[in-house]
PDB file of C-alpha atoms in Angstrom:
ATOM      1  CA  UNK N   1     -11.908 -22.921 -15.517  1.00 55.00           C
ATOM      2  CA  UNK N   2      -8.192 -22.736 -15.086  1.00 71.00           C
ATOM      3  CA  UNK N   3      -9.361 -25.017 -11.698  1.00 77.00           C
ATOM      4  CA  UNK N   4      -9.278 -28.105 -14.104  1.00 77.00           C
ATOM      5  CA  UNK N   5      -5.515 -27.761 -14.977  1.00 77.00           C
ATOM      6  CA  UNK N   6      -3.964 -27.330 -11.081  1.00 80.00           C
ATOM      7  CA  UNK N   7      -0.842 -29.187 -10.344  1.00 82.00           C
ATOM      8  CA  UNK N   8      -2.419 -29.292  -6.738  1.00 83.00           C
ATOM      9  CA  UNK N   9      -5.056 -31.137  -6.605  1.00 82.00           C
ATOM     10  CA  UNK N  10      -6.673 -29.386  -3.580  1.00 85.00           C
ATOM     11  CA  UNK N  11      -6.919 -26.659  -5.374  1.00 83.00           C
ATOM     12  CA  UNK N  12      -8.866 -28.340  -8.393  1.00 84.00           C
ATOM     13  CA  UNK N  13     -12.495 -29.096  -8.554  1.00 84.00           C
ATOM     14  CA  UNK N  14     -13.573 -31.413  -6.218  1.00 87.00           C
ATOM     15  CA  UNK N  15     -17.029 -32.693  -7.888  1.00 85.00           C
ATOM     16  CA  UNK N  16     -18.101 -33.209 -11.377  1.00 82.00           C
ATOM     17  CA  UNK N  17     -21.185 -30.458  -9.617  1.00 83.00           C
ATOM     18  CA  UNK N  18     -19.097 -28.004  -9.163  1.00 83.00           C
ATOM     19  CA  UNK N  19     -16.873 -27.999 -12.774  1.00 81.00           C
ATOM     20  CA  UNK N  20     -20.266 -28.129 -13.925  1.00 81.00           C
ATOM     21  CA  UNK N  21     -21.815 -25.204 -12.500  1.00 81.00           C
ATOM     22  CA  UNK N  22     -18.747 -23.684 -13.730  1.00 80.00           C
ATOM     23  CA  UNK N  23     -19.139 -24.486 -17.437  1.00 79.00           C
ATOM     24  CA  UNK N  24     -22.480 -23.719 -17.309  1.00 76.00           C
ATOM     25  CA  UNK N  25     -22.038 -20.222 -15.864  1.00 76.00           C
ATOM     26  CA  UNK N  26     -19.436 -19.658 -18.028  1.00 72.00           C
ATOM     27  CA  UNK N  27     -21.048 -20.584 -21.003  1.00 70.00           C
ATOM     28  CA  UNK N  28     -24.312 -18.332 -19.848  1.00 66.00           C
ATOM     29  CA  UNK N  29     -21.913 -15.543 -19.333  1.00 64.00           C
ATOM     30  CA  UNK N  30     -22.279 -15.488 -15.860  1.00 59.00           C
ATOM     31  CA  UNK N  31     -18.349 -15.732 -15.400  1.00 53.00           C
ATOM     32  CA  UNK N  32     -15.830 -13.050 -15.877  1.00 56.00           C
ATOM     33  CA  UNK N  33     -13.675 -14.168 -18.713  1.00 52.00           C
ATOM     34  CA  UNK N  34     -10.134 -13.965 -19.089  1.00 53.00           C
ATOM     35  CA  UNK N  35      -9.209 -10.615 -20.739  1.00 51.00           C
ATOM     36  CA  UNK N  36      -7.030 -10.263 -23.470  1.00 56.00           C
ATOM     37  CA  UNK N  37      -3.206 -10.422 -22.994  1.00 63.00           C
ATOM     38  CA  UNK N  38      -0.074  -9.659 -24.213  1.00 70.00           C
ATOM     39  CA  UNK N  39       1.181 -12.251 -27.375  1.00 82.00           C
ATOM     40  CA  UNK N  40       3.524 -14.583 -26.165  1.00 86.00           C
ATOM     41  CA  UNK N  41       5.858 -13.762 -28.620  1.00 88.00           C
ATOM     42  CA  UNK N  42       5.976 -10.048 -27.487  1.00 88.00           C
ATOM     43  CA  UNK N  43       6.246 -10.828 -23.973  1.00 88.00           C
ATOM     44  CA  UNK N  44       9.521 -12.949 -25.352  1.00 90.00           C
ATOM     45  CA  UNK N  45      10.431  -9.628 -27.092  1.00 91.00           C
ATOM     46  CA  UNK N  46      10.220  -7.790 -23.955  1.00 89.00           C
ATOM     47  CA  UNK N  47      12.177 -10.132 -21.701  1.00 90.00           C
ATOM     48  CA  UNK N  48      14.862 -10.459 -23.886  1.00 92.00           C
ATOM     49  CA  UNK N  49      14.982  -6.355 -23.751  1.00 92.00           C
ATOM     50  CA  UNK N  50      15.666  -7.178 -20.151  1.00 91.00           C
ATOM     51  CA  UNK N  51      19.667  -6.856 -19.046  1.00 92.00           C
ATOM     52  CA  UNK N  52      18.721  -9.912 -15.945  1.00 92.00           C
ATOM     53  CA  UNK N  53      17.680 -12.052 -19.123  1.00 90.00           C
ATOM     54  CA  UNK N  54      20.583 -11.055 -21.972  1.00 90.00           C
ATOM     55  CA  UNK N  55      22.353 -13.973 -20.723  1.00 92.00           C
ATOM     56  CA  UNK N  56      19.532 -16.664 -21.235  1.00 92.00           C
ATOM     57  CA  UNK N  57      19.324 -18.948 -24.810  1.00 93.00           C
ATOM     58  CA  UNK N  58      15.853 -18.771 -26.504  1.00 93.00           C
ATOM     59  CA  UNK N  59      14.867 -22.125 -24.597  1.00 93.00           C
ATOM     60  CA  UNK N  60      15.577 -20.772 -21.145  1.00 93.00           C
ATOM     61  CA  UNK N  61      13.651 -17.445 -21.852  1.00 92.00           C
ATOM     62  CA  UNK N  62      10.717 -19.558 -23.453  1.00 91.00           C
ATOM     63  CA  UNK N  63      10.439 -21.691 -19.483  1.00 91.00           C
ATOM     64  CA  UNK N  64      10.409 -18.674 -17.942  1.00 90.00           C
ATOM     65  CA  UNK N  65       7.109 -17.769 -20.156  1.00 88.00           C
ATOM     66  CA  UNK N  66       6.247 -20.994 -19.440  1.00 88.00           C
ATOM     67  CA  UNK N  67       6.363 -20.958 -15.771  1.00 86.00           C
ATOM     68  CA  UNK N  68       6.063 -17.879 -14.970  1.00 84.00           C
ATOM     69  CA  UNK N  69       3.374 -15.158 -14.819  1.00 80.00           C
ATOM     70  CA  UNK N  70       3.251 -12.203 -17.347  1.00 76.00           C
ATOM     71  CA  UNK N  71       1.640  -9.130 -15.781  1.00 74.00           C
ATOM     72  CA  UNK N  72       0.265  -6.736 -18.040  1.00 66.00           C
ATOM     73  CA  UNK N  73      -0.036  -2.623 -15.984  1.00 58.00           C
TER      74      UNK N  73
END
């Protein structure tokens, strides 16, 4: 479903169809759903353990949440 929030819109859903089919799966369980992450706040916590990130304010280090991609091992 994250296909309905794409900057690009290539890469968004082309039909009404096909978001359908989508919602529809997903609410039938058909479709893998997103697992369970990391708090935002402790991925914050972690960063600003980081030595690259010590010199970044609290708003800088909240974009790069923001825009970036938190990978969890």
């Amino acid at each position: 479903m994250r296909r309905t929030l794409e900057r690009d819109l290539a890469r968004r859903y082309q039909s009404w169809q096909a978001f359908s089919d989508d919602l529809v799966a997903t609410a039938s369980g058909d479709m893998p759903r997103p697992r369970q992450g990391v708090f935002e706040t402790e991925q914050f916590d972690t960063l600003r353990t980081l030595s690259f990130f010590r010199a970044f304010g609290d708003v800088e280090l909240w974009e790069v949440l923001r825009f970036g991609e938190y990978a969890v091992p």
